PDB file of C-alpha atoms (C1' of nucleotides) in Angstrom:
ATOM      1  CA  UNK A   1     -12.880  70.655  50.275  1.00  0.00           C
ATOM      2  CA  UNK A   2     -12.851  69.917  46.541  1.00  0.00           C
ATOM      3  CA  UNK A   3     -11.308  71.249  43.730  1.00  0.00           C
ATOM      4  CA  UNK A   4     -11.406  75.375  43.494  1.00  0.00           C
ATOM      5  CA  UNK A   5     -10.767  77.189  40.100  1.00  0.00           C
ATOM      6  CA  UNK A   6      -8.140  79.134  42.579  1.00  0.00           C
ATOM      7  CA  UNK A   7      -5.964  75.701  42.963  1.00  0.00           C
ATOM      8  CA  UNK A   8      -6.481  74.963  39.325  1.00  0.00           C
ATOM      9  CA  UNK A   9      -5.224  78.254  37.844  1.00  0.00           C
ATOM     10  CA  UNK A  10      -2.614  79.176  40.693  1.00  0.00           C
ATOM     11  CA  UNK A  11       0.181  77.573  38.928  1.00  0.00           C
ATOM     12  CA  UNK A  12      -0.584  79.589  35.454  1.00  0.00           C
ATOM     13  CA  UNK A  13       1.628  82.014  34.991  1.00  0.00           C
ATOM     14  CA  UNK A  14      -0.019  85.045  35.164  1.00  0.00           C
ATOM     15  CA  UNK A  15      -3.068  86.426  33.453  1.00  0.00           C
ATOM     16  CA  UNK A  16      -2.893  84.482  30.525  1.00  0.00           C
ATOM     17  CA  UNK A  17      -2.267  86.309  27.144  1.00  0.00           C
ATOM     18  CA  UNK A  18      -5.282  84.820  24.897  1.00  0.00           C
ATOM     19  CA  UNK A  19      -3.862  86.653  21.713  1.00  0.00           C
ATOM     20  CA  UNK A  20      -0.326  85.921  22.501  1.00  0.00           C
ATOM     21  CA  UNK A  21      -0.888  82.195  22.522  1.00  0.00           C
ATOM     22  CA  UNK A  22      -3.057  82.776  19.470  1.00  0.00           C
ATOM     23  CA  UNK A  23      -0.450  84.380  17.569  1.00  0.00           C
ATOM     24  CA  UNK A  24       2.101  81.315  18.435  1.00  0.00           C
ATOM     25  CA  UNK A  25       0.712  78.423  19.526  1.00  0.00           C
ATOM     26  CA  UNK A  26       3.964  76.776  20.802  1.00  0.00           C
ATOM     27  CA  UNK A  27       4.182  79.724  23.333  1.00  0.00           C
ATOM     28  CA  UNK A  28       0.938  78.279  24.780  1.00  0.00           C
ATOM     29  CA  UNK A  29       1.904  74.581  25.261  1.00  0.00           C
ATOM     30  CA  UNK A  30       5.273  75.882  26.970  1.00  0.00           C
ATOM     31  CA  UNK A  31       3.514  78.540  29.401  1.00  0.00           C
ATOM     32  CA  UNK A  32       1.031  74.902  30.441  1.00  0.00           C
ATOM     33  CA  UNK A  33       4.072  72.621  30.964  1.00  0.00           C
ATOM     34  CA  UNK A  34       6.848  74.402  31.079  1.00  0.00           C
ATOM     35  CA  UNK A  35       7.243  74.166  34.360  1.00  0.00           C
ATOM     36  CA  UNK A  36       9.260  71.960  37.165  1.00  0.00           C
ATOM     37  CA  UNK A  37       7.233  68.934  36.943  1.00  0.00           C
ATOM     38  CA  UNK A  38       4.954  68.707  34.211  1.00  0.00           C
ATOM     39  CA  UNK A  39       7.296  67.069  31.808  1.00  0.00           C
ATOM     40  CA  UNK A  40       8.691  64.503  34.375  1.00  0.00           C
ATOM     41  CA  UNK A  41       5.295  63.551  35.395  1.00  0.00           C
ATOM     42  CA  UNK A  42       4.578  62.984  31.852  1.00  0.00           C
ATOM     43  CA  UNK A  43       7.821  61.213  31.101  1.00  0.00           C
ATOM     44  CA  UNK A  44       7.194  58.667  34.210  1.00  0.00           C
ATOM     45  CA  UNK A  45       3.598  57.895  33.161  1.00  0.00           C
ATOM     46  CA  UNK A  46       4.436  57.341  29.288  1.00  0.00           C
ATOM     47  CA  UNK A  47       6.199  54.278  30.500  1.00  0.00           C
ATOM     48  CA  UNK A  48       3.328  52.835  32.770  1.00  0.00           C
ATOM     49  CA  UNK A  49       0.716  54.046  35.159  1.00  0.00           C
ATOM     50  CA  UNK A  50       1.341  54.940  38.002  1.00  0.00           C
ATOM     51  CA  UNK A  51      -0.068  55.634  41.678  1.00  0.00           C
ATOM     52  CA  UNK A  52       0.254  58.926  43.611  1.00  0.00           C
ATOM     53  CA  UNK A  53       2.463  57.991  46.162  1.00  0.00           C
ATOM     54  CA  UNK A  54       4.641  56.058  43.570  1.00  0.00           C
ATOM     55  CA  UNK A  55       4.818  59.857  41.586  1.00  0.00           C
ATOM     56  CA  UNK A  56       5.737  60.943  44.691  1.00  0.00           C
ATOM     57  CA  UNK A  57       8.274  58.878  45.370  1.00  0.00           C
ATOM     58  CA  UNK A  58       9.874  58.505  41.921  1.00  0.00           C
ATOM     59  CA  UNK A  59      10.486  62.277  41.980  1.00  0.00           C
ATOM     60  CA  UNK A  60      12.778  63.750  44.594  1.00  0.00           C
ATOM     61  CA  UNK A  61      11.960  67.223  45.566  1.00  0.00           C
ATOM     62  CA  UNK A  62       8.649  67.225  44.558  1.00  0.00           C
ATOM     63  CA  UNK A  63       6.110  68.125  47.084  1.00  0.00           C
ATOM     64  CA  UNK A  64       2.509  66.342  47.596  1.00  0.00           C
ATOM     65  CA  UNK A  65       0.919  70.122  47.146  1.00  0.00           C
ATOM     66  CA  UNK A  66       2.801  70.559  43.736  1.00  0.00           C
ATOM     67  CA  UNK A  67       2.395  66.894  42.781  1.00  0.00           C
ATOM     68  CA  UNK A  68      -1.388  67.155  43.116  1.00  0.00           C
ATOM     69  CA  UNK A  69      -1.713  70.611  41.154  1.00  0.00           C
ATOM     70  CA  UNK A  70       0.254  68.923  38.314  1.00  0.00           C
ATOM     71  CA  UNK A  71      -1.993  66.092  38.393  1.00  0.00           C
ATOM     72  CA  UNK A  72      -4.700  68.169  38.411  1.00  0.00           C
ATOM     73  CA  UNK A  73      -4.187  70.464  35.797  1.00  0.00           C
ATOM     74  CA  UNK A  74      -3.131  67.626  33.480  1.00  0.00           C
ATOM     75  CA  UNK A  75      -6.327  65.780  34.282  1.00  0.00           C
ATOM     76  CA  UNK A  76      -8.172  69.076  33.549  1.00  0.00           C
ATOM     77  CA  UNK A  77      -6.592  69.160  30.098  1.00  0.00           C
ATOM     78  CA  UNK A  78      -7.220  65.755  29.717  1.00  0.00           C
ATOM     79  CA  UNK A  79      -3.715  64.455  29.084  1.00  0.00           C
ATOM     80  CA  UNK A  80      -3.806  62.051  32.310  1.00  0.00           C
ATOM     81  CA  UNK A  81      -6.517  59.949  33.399  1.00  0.00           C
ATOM     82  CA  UNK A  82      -7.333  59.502  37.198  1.00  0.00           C
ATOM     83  CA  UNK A  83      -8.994  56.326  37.883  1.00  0.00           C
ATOM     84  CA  UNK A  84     -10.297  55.686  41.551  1.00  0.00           C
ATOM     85  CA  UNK A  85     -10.333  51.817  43.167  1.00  0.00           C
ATOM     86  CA  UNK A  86     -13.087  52.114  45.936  1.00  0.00           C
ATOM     87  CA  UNK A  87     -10.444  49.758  48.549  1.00  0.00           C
ATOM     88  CA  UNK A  88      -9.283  50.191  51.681  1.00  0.00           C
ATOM     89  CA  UNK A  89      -7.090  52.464  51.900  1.00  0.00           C
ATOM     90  CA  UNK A  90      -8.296  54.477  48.481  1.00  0.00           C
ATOM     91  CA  UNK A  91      -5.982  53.597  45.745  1.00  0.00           C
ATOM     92  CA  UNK A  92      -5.351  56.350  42.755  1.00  0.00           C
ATOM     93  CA  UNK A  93      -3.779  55.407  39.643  1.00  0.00           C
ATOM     94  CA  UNK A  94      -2.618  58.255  36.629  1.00  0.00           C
ATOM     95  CA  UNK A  95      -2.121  57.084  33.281  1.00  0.00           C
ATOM     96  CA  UNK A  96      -1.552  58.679  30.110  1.00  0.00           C
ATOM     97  CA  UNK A  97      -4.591  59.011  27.860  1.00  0.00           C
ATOM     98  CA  UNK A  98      -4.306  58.954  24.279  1.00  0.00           C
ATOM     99  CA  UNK A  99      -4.080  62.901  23.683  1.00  0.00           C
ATOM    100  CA  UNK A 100      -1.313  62.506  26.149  1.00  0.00           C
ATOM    101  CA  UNK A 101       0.304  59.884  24.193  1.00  0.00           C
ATOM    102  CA  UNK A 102       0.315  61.994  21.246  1.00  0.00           C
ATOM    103  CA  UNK A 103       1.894  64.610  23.277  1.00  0.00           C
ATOM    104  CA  UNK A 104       5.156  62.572  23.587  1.00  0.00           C
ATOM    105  CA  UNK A 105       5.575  62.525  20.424  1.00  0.00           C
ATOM    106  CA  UNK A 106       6.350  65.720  19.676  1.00  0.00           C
ATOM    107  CA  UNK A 107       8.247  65.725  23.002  1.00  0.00           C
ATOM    108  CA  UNK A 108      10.490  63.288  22.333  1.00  0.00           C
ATOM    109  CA  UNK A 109      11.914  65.296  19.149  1.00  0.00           C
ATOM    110  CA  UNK A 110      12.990  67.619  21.434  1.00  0.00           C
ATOM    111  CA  UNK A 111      14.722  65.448  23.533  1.00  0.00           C
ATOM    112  CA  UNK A 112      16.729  64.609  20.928  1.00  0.00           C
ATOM    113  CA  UNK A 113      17.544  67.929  19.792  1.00  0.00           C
ATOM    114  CA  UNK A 114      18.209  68.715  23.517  1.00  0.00           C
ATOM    115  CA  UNK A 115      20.484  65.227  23.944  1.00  0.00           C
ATOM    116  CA  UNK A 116      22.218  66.099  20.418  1.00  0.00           C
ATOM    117  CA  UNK A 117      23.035  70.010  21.704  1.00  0.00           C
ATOM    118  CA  UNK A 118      23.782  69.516  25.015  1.00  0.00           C
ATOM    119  CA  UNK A 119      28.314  69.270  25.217  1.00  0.00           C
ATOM    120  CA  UNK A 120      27.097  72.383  22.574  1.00  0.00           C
ATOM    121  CA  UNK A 121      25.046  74.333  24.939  1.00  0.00           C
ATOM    122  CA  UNK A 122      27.087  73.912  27.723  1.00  0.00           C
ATOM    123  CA  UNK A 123      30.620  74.989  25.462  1.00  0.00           C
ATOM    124  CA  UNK A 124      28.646  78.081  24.414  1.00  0.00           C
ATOM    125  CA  UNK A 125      27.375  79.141  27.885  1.00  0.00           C
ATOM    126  CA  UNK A 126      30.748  78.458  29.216  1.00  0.00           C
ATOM    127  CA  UNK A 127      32.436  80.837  26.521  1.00  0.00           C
ATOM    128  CA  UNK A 128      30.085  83.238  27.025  1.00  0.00           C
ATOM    129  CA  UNK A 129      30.664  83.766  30.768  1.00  0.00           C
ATOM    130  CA  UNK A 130      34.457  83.661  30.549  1.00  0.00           C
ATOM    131  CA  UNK A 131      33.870  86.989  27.991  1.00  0.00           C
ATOM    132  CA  UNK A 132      35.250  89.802  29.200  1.00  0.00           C
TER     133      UNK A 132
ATOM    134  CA  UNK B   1      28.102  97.794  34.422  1.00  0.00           C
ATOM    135  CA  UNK B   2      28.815  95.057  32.194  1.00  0.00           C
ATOM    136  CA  UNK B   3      26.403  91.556  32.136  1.00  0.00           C
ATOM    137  CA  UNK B   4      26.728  90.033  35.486  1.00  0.00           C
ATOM    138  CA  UNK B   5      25.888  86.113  36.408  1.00  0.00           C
ATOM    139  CA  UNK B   6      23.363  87.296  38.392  1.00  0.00           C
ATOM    140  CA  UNK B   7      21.393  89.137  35.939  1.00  0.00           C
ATOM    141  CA  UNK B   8      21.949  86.360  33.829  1.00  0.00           C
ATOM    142  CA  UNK B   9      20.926  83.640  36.179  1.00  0.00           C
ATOM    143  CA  UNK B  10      17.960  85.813  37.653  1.00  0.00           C
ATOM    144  CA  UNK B  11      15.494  84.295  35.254  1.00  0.00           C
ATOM    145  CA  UNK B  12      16.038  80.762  35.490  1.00  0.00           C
ATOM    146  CA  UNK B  13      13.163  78.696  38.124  1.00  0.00           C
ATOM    147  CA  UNK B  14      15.942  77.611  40.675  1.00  0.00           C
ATOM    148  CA  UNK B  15      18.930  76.551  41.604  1.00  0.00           C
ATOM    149  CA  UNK B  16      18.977  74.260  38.446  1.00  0.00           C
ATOM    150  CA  UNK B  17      19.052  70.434  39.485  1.00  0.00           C
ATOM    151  CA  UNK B  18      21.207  69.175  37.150  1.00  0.00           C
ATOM    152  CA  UNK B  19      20.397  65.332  37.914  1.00  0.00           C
ATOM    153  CA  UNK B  20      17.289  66.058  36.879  1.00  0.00           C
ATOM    154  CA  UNK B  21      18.215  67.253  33.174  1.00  0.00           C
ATOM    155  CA  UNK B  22      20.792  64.467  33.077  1.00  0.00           C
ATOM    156  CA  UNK B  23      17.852  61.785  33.800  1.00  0.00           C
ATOM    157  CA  UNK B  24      15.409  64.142  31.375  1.00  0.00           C
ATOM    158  CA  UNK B  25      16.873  66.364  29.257  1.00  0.00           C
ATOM    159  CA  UNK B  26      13.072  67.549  27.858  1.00  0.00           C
ATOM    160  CA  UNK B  27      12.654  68.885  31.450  1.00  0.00           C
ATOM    161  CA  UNK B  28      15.883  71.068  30.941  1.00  0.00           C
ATOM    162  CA  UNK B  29      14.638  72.371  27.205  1.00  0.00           C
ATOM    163  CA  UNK B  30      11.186  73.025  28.833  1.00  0.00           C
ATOM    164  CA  UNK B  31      12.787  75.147  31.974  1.00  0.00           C
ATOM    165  CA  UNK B  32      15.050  76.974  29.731  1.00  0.00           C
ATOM    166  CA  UNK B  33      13.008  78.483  26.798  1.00  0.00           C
ATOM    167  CA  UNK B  34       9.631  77.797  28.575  1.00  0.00           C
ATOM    168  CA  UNK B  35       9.421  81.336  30.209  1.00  0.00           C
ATOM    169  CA  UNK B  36       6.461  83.838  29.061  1.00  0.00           C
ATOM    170  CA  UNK B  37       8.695  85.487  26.322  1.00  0.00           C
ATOM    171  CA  UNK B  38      12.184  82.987  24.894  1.00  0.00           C
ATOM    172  CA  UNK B  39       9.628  81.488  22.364  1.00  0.00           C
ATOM    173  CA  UNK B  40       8.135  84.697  21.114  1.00  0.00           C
ATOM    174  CA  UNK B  41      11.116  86.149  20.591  1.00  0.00           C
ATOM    175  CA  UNK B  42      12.831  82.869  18.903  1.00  0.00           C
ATOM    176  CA  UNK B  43       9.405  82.935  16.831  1.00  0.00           C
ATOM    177  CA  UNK B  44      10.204  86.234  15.349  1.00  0.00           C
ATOM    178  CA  UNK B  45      13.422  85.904  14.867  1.00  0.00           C
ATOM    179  CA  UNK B  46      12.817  82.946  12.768  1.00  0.00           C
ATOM    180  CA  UNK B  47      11.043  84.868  10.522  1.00  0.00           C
ATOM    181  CA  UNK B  48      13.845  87.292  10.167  1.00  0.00           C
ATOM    182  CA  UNK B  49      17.049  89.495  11.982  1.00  0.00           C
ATOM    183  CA  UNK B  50      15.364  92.073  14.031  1.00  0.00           C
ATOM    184  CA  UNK B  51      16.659  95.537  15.650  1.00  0.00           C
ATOM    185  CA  UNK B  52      16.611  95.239  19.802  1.00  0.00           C
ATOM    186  CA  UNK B  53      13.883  98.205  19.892  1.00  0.00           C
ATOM    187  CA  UNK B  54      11.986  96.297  16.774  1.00  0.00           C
ATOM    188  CA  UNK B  55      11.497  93.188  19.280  1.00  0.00           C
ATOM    189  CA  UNK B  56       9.998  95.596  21.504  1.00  0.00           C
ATOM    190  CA  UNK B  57       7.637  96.581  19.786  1.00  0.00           C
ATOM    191  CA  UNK B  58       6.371  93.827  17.962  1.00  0.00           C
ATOM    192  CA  UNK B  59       5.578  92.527  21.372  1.00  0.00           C
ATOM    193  CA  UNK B  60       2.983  94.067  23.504  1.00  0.00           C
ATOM    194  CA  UNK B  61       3.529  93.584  27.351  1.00  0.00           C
ATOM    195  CA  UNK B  62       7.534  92.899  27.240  1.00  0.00           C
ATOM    196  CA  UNK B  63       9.571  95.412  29.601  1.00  0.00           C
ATOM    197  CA  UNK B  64      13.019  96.371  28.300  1.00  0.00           C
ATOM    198  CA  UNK B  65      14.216  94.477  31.014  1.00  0.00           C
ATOM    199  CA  UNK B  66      13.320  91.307  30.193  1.00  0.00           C
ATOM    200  CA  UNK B  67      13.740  91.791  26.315  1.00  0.00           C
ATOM    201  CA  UNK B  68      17.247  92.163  27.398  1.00  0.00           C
ATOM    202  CA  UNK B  69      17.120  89.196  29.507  1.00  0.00           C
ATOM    203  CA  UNK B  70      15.883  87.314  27.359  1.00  0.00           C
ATOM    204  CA  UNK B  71      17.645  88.023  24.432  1.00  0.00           C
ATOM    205  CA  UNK B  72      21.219  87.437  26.899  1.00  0.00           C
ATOM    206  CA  UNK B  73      19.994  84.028  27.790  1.00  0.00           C
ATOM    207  CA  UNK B  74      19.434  83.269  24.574  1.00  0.00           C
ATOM    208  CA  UNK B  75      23.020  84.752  23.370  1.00  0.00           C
ATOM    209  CA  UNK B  76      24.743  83.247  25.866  1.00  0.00           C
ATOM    210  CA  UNK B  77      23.083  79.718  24.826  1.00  0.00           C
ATOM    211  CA  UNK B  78      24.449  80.216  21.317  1.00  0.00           C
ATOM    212  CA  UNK B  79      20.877  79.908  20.328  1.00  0.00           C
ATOM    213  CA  UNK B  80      21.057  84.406  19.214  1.00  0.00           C
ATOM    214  CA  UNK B  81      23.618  85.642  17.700  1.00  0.00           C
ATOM    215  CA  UNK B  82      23.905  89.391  18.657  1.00  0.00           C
ATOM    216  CA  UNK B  83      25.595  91.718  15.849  1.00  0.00           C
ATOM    217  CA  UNK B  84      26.224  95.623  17.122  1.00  0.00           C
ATOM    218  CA  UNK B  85      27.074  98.348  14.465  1.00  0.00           C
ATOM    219  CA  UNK B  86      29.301 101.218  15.234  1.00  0.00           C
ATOM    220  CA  UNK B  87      26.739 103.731  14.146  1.00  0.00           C
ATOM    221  CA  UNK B  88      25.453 106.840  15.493  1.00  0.00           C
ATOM    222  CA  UNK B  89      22.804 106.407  16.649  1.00  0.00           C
ATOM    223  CA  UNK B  90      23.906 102.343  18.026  1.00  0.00           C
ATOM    224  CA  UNK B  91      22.575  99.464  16.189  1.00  0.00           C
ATOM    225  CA  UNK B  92      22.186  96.197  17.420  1.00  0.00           C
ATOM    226  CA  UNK B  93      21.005  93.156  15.321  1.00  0.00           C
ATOM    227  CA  UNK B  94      19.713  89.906  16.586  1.00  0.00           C
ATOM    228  CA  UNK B  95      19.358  86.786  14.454  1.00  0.00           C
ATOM    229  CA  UNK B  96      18.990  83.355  14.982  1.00  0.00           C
ATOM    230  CA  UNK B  97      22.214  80.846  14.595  1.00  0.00           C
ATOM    231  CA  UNK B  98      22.610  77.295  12.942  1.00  0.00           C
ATOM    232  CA  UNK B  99      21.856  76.127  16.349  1.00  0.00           C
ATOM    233  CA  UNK B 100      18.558  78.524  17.228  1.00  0.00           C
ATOM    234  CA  UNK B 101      17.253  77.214  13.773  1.00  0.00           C
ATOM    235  CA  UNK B 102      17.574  73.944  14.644  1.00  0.00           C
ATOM    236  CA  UNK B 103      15.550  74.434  17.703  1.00  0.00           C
ATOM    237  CA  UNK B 104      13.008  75.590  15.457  1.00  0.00           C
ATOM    238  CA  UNK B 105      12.333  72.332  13.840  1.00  0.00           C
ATOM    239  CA  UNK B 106      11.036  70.292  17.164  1.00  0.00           C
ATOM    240  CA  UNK B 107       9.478  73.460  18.056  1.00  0.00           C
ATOM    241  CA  UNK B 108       7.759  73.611  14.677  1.00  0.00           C
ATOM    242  CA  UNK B 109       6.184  69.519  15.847  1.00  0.00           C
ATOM    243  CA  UNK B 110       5.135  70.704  18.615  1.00  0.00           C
ATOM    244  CA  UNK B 111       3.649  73.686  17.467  1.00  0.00           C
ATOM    245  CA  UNK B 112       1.483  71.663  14.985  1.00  0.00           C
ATOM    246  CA  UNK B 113       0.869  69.385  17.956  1.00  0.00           C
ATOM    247  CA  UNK B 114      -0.717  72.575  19.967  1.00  0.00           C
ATOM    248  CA  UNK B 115      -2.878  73.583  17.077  1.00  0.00           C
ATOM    249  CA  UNK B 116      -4.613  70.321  16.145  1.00  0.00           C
ATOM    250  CA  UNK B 117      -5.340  69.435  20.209  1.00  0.00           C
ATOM    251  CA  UNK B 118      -6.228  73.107  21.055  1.00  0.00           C
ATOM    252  CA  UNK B 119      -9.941  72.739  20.634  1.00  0.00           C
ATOM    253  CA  UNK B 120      -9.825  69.635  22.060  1.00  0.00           C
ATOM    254  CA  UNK B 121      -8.067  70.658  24.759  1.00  0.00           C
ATOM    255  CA  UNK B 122     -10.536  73.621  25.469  1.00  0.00           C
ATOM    256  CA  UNK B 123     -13.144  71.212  25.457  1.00  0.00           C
ATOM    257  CA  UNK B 124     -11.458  69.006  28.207  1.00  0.00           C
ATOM    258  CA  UNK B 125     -11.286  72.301  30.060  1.00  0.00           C
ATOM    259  CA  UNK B 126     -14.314  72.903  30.358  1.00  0.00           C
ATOM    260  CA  UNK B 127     -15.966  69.881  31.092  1.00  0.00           C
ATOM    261  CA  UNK B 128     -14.045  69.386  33.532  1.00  0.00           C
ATOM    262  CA  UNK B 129     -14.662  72.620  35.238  1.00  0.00           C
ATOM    263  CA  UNK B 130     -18.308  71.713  34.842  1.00  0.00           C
ATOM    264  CA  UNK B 131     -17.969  69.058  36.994  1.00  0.00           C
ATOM    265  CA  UNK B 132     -19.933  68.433  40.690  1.00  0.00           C
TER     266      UNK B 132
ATOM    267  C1'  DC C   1      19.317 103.647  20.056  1.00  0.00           C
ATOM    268  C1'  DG C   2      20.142 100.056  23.255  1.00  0.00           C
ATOM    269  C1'  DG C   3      20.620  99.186  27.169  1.00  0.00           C
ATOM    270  C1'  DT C   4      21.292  99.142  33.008  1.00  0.00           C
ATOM    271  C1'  DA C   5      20.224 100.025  38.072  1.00  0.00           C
ATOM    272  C1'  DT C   6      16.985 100.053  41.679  1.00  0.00           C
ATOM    273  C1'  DC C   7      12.822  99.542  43.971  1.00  0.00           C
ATOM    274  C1'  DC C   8       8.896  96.837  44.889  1.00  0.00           C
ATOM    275  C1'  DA C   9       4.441  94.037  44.398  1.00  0.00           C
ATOM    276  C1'  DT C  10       2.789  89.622  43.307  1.00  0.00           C
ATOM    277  C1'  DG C  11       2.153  84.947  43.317  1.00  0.00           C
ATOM    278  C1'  DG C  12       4.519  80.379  42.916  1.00  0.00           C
ATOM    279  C1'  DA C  13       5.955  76.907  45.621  1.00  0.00           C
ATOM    280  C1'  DG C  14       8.005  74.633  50.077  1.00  0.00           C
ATOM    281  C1'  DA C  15       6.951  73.180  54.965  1.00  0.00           C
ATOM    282  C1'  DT C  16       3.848  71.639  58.009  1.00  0.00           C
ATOM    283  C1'  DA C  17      -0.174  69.793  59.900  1.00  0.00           C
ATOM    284  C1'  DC C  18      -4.691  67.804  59.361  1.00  0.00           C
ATOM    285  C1'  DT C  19      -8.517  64.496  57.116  1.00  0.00           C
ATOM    286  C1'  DG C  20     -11.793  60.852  54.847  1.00  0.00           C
TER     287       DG C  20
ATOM    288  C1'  DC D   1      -3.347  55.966  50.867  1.00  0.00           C
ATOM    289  C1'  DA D   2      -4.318  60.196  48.764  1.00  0.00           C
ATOM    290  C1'  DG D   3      -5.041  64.152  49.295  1.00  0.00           C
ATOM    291  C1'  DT D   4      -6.246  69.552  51.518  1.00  0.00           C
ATOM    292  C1'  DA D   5      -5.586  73.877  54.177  1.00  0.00           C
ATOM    293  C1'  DT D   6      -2.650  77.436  55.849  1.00  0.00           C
ATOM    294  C1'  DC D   7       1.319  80.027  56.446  1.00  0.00           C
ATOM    295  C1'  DT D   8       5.282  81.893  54.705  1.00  0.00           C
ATOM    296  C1'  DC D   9       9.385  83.137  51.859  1.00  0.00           C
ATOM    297  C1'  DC D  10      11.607  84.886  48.182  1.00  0.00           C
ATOM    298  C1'  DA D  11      12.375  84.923  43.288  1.00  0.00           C
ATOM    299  C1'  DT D  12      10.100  86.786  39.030  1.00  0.00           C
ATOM    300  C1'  DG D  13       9.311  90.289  36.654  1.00  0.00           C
ATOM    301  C1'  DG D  14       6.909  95.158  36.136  1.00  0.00           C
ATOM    302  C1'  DA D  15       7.690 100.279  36.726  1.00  0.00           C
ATOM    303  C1'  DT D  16      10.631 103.858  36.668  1.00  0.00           C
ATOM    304  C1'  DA D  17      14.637 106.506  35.991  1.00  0.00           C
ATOM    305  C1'  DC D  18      19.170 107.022  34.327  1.00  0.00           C
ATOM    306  C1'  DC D  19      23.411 106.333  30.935  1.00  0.00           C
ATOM    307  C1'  DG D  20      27.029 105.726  26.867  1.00  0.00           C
TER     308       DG D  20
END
DNA sequence: CGGTATCCATGGAGATACTG
DNA sequence: CAGTATCTCCATGGATACCG
């Protein structure tokens, strides 16, 4: 079997809101990779390329199934490249295209906000749940 | 019945691995506020305080329920400050901290990010869906 | 007005087994 | 090696009704 539409869209959310994420953008980007993996996979393949099984590996927890639809709907948006070597046994490797580059950027200001707030975060959460 | 940690914790993806944040703290941001609704609502509050039943209706689709949610996580983050007046009728006020509007700013990046790429994105979409 | 409690359907995601 | 197919579980979040 090939790729279905059903394997590509399964991990969306829900129905997606096409006005919502016209009215804020930002909501958009979140809904695509806001989830488990997305961001990791990302983060591993801005430092080199990588093949599937070394994903696999360098992420504990994450499942073959899940790994694949990540791939897949990262490929699809055409932040990760998927390049084929015809050997035996197949070899895959992912890499980061430019548009995915350019992604990190504006990542990476987040992580610094998050880094920077973190001891602040976790003090407010803390305070909040000893409230009576 | 008061807030309890469950209804708190109910919307979070998992049993949070916290290795994983430690070793990328992006991935914790993205699992945190990356939910149909946090950004939306930190959206609007950015433009100004709003009243709990004025969220509600400026956006279509959101249950009580998770307006509440959402607006708890968010509290209890220190990212919404929540303001109640002694009125009759109750009134409730939310409005975005120091700490909220700093969130903003990355958010803002990637925002931009979203818009300039969306097209291009689509694009990617669908040639890839056009494909054997 | 600003919530909360409860019930319940849906679909996201893990486990497992199989394949070119 | 790099996936795919199927089954299954349970958390997410909508609907609804009630409360201070």
């Amino acid at each position: 079997m090939s790729v279905t539409p059903s394997m590509l869209t399964a991990r969306l959310p829900a129905p997606v809101p096409l006005d919502e994420q016209a009215s804020c953008p930002v909501s958009g980007v979140f809904q695509r990779i806001g989830d488990r993996w997305t961001v990791l996979v990302l983060v591993l393949l801005n430092q080199r390329p990588h093949r599937y099984n070394e994903l696999h590996r360098a992420m504990e927890g994450l499942s073959r199934r899940m790994l694949t639809l990540t791939l897949r709907s990262l490929e699809r948006d055409g932040l990760v490249a998927r390049t084929v070597f015809p050997t035996v046994p197949p070899g895959v490797e992912y890499e980061l295209t430019e548009l995915g580059r350019g992604l990190l950027v504006p990542l990476s200001a987040l992580s610094d906000w998050a880094v920077h707030t973190a001891s602040r975060i976790e003090r407010n959460r803390a305070e909040f749940d000893a409230r009576p």
